[in-house]
Each structure stands twice: as C-alpha cells, then as structure tokens.
Short mmCIF file of C-alpha atoms in Angstrom, two decimals:
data_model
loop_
_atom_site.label_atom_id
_atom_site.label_comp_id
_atom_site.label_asym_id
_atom_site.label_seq_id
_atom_site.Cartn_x
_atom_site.Cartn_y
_atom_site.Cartn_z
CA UNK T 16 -47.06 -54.80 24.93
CA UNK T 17 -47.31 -53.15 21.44
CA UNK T 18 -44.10 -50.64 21.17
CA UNK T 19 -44.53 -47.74 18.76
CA UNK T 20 -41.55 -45.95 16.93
CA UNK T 21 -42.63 -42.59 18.43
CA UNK T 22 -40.25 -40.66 15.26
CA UNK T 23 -41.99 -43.01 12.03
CA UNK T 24 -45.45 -43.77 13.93
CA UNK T 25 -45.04 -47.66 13.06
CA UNK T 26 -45.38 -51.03 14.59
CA UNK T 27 -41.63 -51.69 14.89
CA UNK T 28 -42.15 -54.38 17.12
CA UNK T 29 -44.60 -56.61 18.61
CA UNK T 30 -44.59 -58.11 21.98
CA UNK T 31 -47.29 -59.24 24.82
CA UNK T 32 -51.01 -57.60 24.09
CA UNK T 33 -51.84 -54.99 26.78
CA UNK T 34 -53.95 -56.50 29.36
CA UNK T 35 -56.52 -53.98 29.68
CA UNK T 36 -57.41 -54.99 33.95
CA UNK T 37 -53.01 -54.41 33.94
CA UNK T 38 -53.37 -50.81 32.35
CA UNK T 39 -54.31 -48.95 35.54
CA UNK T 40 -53.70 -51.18 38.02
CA UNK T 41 -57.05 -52.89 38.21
CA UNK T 42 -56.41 -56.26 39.73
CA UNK T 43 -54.58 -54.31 42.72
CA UNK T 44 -58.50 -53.47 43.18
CA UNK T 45 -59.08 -57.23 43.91
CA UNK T 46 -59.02 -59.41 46.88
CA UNK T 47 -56.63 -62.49 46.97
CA UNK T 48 -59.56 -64.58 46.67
CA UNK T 49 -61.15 -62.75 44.10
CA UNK T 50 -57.49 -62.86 42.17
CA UNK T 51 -57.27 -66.43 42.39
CA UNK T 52 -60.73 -67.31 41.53
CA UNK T 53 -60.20 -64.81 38.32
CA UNK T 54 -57.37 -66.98 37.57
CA UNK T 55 -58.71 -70.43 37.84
CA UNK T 56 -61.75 -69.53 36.37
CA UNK T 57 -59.91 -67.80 33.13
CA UNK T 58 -57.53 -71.15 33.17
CA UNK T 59 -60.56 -73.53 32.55
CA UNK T 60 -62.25 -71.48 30.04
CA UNK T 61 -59.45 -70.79 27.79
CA UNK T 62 -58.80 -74.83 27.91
CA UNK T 63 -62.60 -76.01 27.72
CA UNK T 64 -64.62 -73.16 26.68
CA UNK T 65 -63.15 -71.45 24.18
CA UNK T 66 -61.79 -73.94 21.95
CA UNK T 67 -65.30 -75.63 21.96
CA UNK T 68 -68.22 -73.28 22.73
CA UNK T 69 -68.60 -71.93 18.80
CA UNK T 70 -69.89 -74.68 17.27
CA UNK T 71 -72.82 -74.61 20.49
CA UNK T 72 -73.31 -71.37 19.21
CA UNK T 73 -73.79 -72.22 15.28
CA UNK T 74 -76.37 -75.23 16.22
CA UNK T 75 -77.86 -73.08 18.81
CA UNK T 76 -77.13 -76.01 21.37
CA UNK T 77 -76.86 -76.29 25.09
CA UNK T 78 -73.06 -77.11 25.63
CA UNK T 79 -73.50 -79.92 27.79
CA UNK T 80 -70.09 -81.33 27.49
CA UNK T 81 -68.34 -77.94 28.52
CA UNK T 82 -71.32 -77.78 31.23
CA UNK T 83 -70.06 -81.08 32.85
CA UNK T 84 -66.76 -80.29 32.52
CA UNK T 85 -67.63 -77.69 35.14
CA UNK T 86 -68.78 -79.95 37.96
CA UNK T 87 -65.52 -80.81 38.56
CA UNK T 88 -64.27 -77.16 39.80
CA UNK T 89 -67.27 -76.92 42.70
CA UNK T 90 -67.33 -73.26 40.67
CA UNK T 91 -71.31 -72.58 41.51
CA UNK T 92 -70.07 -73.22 45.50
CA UNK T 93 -68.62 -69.62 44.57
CA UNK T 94 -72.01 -68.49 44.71
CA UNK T 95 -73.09 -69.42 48.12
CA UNK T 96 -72.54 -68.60 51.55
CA UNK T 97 -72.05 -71.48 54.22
CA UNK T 98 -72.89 -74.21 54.71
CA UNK T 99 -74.00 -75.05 51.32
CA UNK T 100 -71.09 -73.03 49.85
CA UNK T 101 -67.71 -71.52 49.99
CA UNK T 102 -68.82 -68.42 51.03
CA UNK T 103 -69.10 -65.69 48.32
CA UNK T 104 -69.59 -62.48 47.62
CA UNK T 105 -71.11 -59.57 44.99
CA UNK T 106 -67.09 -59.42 42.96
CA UNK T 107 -66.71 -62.63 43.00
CA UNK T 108 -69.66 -63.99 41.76
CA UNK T 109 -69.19 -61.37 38.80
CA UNK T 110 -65.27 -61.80 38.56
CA UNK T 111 -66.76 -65.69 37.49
CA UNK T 112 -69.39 -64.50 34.75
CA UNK T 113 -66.68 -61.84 33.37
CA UNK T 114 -64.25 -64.53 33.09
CA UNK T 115 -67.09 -66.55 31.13
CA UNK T 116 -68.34 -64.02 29.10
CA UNK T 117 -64.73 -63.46 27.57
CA UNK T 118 -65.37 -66.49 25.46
CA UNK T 119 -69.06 -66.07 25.46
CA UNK T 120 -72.19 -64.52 27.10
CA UNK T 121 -74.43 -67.02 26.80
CA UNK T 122 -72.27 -69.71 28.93
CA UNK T 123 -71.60 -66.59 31.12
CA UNK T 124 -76.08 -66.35 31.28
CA UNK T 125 -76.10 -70.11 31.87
CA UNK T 126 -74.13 -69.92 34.64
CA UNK T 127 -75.94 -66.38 35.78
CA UNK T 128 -79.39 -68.05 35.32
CA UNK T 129 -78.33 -71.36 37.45
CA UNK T 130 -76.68 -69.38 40.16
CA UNK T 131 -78.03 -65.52 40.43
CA UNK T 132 -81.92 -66.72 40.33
CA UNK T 133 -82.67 -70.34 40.76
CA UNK T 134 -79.98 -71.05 43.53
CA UNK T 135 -80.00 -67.65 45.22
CA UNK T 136 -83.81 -68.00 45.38
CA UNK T 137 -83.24 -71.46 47.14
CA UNK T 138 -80.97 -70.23 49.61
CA UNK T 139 -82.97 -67.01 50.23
CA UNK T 140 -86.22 -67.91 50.38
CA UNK T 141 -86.02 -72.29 50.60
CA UNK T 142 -86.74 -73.85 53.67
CA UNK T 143 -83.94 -76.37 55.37
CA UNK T 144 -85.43 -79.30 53.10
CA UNK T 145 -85.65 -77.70 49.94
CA UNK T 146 -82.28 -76.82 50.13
CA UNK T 147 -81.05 -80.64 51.00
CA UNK T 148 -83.60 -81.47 47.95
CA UNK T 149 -82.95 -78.93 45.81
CA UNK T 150 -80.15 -76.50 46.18
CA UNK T 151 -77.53 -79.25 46.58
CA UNK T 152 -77.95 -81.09 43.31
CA UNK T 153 -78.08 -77.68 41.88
CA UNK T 154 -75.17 -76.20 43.19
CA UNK T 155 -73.39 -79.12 42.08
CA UNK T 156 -75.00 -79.56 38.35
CA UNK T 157 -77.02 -82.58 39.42
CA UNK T 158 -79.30 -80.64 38.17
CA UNK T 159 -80.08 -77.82 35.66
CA UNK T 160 -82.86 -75.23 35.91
CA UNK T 161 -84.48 -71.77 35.64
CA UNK T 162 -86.50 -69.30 37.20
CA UNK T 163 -89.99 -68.24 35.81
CA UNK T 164 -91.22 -64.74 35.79
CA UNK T 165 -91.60 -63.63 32.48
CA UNK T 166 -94.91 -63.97 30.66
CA UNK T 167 -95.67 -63.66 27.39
CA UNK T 168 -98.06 -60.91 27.54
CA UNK T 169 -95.89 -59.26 30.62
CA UNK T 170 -92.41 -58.05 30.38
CA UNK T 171 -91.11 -54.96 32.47
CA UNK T 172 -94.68 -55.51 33.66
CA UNK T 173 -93.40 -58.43 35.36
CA UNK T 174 -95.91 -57.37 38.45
CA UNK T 175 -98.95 -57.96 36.77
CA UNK T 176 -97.97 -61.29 35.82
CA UNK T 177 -100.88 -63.85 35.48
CA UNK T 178 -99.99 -67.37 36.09
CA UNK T 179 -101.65 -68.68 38.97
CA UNK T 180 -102.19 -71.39 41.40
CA UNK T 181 -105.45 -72.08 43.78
CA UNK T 182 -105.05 -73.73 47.05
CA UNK T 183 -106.02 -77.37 47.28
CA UNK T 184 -105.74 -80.62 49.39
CA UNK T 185 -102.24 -81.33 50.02
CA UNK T 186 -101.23 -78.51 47.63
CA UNK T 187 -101.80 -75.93 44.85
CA UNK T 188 -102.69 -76.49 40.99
CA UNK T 189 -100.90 -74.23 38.59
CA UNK T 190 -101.90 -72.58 35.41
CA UNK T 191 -100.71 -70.49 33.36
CA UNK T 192 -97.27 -69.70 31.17
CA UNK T 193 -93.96 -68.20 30.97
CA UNK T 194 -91.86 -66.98 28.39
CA UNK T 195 -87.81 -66.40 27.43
CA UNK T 196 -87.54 -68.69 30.57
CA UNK T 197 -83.43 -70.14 30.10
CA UNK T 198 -82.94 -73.61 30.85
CA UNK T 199 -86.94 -74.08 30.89
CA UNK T 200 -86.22 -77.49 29.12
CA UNK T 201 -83.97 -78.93 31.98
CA UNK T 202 -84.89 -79.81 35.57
CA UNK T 203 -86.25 -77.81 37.68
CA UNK T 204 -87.88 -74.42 37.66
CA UNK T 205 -88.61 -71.73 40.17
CA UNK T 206 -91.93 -70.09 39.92
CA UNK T 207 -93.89 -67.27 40.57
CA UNK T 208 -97.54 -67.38 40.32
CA UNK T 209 -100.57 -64.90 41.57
CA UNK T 210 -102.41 -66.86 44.36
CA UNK T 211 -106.15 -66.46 43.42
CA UNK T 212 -107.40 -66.45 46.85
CA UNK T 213 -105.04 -63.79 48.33
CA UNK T 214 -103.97 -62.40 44.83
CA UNK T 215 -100.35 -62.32 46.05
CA UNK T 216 -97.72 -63.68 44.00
CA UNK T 217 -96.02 -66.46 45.12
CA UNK T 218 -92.72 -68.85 44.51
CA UNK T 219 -93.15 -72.50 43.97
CA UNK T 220 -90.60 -75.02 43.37
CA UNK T 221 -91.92 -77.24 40.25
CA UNK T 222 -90.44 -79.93 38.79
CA UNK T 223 -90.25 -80.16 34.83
CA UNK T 224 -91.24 -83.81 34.59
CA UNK T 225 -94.53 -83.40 36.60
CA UNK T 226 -97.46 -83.76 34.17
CA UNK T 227 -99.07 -80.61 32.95
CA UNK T 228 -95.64 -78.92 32.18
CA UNK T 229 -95.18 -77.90 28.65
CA UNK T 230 -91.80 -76.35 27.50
CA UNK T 231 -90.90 -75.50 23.91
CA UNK T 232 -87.34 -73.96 23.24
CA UNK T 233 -88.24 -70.37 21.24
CA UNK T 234 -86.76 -70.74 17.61
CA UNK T 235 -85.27 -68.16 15.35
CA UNK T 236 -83.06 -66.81 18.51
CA UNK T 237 -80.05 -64.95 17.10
CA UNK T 238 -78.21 -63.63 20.34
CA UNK T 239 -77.36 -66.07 23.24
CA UNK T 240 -77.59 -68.62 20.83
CA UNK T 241 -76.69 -71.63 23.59
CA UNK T 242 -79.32 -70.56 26.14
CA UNK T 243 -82.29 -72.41 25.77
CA UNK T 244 -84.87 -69.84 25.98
CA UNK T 245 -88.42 -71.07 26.42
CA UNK T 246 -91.95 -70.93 26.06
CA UNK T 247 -93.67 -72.91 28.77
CA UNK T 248 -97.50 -73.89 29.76
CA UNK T 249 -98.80 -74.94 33.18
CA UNK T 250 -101.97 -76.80 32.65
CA UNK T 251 -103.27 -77.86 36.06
CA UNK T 252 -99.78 -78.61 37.57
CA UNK T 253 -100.21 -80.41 41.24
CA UNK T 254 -97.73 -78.85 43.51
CA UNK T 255 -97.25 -80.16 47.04
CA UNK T 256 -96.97 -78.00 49.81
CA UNK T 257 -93.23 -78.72 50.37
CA UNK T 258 -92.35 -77.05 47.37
CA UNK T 259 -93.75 -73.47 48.36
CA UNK T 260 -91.59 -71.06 48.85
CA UNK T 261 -92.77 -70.30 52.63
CA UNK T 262 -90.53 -67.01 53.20
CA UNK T 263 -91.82 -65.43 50.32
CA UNK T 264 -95.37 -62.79 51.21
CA UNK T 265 -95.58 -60.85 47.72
CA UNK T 266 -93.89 -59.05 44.72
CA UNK T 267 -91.70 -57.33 46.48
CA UNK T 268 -90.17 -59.68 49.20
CA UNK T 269 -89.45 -62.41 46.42
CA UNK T 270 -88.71 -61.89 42.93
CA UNK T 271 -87.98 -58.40 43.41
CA UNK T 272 -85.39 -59.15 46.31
CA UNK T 273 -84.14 -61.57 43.84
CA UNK T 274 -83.46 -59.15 40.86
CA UNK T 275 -81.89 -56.40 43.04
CA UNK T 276 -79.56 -59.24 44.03
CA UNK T 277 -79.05 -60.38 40.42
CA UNK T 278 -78.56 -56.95 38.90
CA UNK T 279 -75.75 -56.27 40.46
CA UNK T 280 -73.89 -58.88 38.95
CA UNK T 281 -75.16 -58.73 35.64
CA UNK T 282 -73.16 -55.86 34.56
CA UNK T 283 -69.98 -57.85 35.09
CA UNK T 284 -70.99 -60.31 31.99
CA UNK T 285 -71.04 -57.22 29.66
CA UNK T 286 -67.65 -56.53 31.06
CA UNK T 287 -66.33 -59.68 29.93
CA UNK T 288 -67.93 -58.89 26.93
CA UNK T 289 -65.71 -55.82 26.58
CA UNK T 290 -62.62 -57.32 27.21
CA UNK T 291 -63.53 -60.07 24.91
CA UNK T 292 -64.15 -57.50 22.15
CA UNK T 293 -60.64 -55.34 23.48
CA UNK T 294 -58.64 -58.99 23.10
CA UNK T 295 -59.95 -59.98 19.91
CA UNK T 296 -59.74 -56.70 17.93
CA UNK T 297 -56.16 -55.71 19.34
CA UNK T 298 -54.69 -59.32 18.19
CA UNK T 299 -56.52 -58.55 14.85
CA UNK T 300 -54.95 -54.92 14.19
CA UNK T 301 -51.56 -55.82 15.47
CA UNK T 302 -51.21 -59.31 13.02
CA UNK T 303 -53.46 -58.45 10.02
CA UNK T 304 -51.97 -55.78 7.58
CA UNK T 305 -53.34 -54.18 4.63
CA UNK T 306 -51.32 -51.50 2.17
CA UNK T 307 -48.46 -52.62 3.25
CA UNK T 308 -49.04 -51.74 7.21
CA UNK T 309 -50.73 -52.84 10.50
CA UNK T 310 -53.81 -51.94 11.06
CA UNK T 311 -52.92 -50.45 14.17
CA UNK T 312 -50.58 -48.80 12.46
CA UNK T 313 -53.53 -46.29 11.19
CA UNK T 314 -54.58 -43.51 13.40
CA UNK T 315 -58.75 -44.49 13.24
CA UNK T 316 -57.74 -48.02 14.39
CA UNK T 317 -55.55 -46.84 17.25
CA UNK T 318 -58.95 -44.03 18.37
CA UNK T 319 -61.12 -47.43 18.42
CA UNK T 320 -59.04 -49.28 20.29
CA UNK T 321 -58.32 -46.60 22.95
CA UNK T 322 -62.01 -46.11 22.94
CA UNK T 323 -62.68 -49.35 23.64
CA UNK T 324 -59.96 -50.05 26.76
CA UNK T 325 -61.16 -46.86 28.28
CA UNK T 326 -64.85 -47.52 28.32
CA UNK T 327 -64.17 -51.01 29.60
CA UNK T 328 -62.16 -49.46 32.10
CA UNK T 329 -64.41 -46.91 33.18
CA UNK T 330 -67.35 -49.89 33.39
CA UNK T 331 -65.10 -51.79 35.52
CA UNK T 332 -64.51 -48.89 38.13
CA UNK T 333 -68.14 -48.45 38.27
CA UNK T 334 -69.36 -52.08 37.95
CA UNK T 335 -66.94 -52.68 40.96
CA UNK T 336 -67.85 -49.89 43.09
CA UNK T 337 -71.27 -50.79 42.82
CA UNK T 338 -70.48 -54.43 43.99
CA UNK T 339 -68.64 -53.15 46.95
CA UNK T 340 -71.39 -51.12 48.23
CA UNK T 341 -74.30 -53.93 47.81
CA UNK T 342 -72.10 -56.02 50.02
CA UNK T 343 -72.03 -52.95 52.47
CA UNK T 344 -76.13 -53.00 52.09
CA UNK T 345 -75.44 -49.04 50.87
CA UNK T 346 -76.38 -49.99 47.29
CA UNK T 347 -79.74 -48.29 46.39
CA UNK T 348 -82.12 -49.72 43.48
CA UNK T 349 -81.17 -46.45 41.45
CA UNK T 350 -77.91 -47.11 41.72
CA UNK T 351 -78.20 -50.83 40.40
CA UNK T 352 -80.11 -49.32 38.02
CA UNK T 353 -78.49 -46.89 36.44
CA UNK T 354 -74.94 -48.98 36.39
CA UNK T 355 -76.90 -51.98 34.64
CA UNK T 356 -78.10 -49.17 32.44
CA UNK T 357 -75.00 -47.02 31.65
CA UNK T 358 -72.42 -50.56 31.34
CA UNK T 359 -75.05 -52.55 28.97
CA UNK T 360 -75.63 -49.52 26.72
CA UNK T 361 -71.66 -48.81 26.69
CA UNK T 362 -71.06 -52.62 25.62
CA UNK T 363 -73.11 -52.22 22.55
CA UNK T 364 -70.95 -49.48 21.45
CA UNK T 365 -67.86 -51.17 22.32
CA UNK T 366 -69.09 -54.41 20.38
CA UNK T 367 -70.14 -52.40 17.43
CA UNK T 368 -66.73 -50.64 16.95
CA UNK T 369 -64.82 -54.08 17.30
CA UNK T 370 -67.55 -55.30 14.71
CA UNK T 371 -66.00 -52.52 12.71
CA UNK T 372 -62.26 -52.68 12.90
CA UNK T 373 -62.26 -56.32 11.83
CA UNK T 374 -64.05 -55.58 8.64
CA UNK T 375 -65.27 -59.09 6.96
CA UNK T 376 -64.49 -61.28 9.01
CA UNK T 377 -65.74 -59.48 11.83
CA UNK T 378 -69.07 -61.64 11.06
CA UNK T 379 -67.09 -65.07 11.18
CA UNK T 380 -68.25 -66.00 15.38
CA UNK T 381 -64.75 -67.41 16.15
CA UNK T 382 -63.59 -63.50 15.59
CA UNK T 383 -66.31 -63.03 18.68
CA UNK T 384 -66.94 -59.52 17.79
CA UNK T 385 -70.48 -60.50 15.77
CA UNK T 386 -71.22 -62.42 18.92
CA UNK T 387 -70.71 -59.49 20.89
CA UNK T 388 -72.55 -57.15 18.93
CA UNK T 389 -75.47 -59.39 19.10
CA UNK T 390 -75.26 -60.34 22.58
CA UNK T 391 -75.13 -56.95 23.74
CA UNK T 392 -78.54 -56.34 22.63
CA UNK T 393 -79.78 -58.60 24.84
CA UNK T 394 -77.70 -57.79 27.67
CA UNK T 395 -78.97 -54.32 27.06
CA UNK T 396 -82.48 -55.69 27.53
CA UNK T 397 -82.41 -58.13 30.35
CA UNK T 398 -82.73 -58.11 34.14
CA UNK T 399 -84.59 -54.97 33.00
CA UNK T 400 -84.25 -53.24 29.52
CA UNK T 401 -82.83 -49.87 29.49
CA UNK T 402 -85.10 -47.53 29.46
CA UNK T 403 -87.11 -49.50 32.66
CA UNK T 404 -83.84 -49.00 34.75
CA UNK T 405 -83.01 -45.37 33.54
CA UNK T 406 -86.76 -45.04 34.85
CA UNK T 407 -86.05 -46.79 37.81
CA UNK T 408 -82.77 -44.32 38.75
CA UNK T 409 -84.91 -41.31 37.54
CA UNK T 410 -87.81 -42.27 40.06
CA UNK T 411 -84.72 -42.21 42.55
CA UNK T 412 -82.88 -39.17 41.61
CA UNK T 413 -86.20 -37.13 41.14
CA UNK T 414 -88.30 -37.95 43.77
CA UNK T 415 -91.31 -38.47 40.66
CA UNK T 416 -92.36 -42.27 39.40
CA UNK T 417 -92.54 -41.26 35.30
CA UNK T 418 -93.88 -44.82 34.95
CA UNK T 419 -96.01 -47.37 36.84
#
C-alpha cells in the first residue's frame, strides 16, 4: 500500500501496491472455487507467461512452449461440465481469461478461442462420438483449433455468410472461405456453411489436413500479435457425415447460441486488461521520479490512476453481475450486449491513459501498456464490434430493430 504524508502531499513511504480486486472487497464476491482457480491460474502465469510471452509478441508467434506448459494444469477442464470436465461455470471460465489477459490478451484469446467456441460448440452441439474424437484431445491440447464464421466479404453480417457445402454420397463437399479465423493454421476447425439445398447454415467438423483446405496466417497484424489470425479457402473439401454437427437446424440454434455463450465471457479478458494496465502504471509512478519527485507524487498522475482502479472496478461489478445472471438463464442478449459494449469501450480509455502516464517507454511492450492500447481495439471489435452490440441492446431497450 502506497502511504501519503497527508500535511507535505509526498510519497514518504512505499510499501505493497494496492490490489485493485482488495480495494472494495471484490474477491469476497467470489466462490471458493472461483478464489482458488484465480489463484492457481495467476501462479502459473506470473512463472510461465509473463516472463516469456513478449518476445511471442515481437515475432508475432504462436507461444507454443507456454501453450504446452499448460497441458499440465487440466486448465481447459475448467471449461466444461461433466463428464468431459470439471464442471464450470460463466465466473470461472472468465476469472481464467482475466488472469491471462494480465500478462496478455492474446494468450487470454487463445485460450477464449480453444475453449468459448471450438470446445463449447463440441459439447453443445457434438454428438457422443465427436466428443470422444474430438472434444477430448481438445480439451486436453492434443489438439489446437478454431471456429469459422467470419468471411471476408461478411462481418457483423455474419448471417449472410456464403461458404457452402452440397449434400453428397457419404457426405458433403465444402466451398468457400473464412477470414480472421484464430488458430486456422492448427488442427481442427469448426465450421459453418449455408447448405445449398435447404439454404440453412450448418456446423461441420473439418479437419485442417484434409485436401482442399487452404490457410494463410493474415500479415501486417499489429494487436493480438500471437494469435494466428487467418485467411482460409475450402475448395471442394469432402466431409463425412460423422463430422456434421447433427443438433444444429440454422443461424440461430448454432453459432448464434454459441456467441451469446461466448460474450459473456469476453468482457472478463478486457478486465484483465485493466488490471494489467492499473499494475503496470502504479509500479511505474511509485519507482520512477522526475524533478526530483514520484510521479505519483503529482496530482494528474494520482486523477489517472484513480480513474483507472475505479473504471476497472465498476467493469468488474458489472462484468460479474452479468455472469451471475447467464448462469441463472435471466441474462438477455441486450444485456450481453451492452456489458461487452460499455467494458470494451471503457478498456480503451483505461489503456490509453496508462499509455500516457508512462510517457516513452510506455511504447516498450514489456511496460504492457502499448499492448493494451492496441489490444483494446480489437477487443472493442470482436465477438461483435461496438456499435453492432449497442444496436443489439437498443433493439432490446426500444422495442425498434435500427439495423438488419
């Protein structure tokens, strides 16, 4: 804790950082279980993640050695209910990627991408032998994959998407493409394609090795730099039958079921975000001084940095709330909405002011606050941009669709 000389307004002394979840209390708001995953989970990345991750980030690389250092920890059995997990729920799952996302986003996005689509669409949707197949040698980073909705000419559009597979003997042949598809180099891939005889979209299971699959990772990409974002091409793909998603009858009950789920976690990777920023500019003010003080000794400093803990704060109360009342089924798709909205806009603020308070070398990534900034804007733009789930809420709130 930083203590102030309330009489000169100085740094007399400095002791433990303020832990910003301590403040008001906020880990009496947690389970057991959710306190002791938090712990565990912040244990392993401050020892492998953290010391390591940055130079992933500079070479734009998939960690792989911090990824296997995972399997150990059975973390992704977090994810899933029994029998094929530990049992889980919406905190916990997000308790994980906030944990992650303290040293960095894009490892917290691995993990959400693995876990939130691919493995929660095998468990939702997968028959009884697709999950023996499939969702046990993902669960246990056998192996690595994605989940392929976006197209390259649709976005938020994500409905009209055009990829498609025709019914034939013994299976379906796909064609088509996807774009900003993380981990599209790796495994194993859900997707979703428009069947041309019934023109309902539909989930397939397709493996990346099967000939007619096409992935290039997208170059120049200056956020998420370890996600391997990609552009992929289906050029008469053979699927069997066993790898249809069965369960799945259109749009809506599929990847939309899928995205309500993940959205509700997503917000807790900009929290760690937050926090990240909060820890790394309060060690930076308290042990860097310039004319002859602390910065935290000047009063602009100190406004930022109260700015900061209370908007991360706030996030949390509402990020958690949220969580609470999608396990309770009483979360609405304006309320996941607007809460992925409100949280990802508030992080770019918060990484932007962190950016500021730590001047030059707040570009320098092992300062995390230019990874932050960056990251943010993709956050902000993900699992729905913005202004698609402010849409979404206002649909809900108004009673009158302003968009399609």
């Amino acid at each position: 804790m930083i203590r102030l000389n309330q009489l000169a307004g100085q740094v007399k002394e400095k002791k433990a950082q303020i832990d910003p979840m301590e403040y008001l209390s906020l880990y009496d708001l947690l389970t057991p279980e959710e306190l002791e995953v938090r712990k565990a989970v912040e244990a392993f990345v401050a020892k492998e993640v953290t010391p390591k991750i940055n130079d992933y980030v500079e070479a734009a690389q998939f960690p792989t050695e911090i990824v296997n250092a995972v399997k150990p920890l059975k973390l992704f059995h977090h994810f899933l209910n029994k029998p094929y997990g530990h049992g889980t729920s919406y905190t916990k799952q997000g308790i994980i990627l906030m944990e992650a996302a303290r040293a960095d986003a894009g490892f917290a996005t691995f993990i959400a991408v693995q876990n939130l689509l691919l493995n929660y669409t095998l468990e939702k949707f997968g028959s009884e032998a697709q999950k023996q197949k499939y969702l046990t040698r993902t669960r246990d980073i056998e192996y690595i994959g994605g989940w392929g909705l976006t197209e390259k000419g649709y976005g938020s559009d994500a409905s009209s998407l055009t990829s498609n597979v025709k019914k034939v003997q013994g299976g379906y042949i796909l064609n088509g493409d996807k774009r900003w598809i993380g981990n599209g180099n790796k495994d194993v891939l859900i997707v979703w394609a428009r069947n041309l005889d019934t023109n309902k979209v539909e989930g397939f299971i397709v493996e990346t090795k099967w000939p007619g699959y096409h992935a290039e990772v997208i170059q120049g990409k200056l956020a998420l730099r370890i996600v391997q974002n990609c552009q992929i091409t289906f050029t008469n793909i053979f699927i069997p039958d066993e790898n249809k998603l069965e369960s799945v009858t259109d749009f809506q009950n599929g990847p939309n079921q899928v995205l309500m789920h993940s959205r509700v976690i997503v917000p807790w990777i900009a929290l760690g975000v937050m926090r990240g920023v909060y820890e790394h500019s309060l060690k930076w003010t308290t042990t860097r001084k310039q004319f002859g003080k602390y910065l935290a000794s000047f009063q602009l400093q100190q406004e930022r940095l109260v700015r900061i803990l209370s908007t991360f704060q706030a996030s949390f109360l509402m990020v958690l709330r949220l969580s609470r009342l999608a396990a309770e089924g009483k979360a609405t798709i304006g309320m996941i909405s607007s809460v992925k909205a409100w949280v990802t806009d508030k992080t770019r603020e918060v990484a932007r002011l962190g950016r500021e308070m730590l001047g030059g070398d707040g570009i320098i990534s092992d300062n995390y606050v230019i990874k932050a900034l960056t990251d943010a804007e993709v956050l902000y733009t993900y699992e729905g941009t913005y202004d698609i789930n402010s849409l979404v809420a206002g649909r809900e709130i108004t009673g009158i669709g302003a968009f399609k």
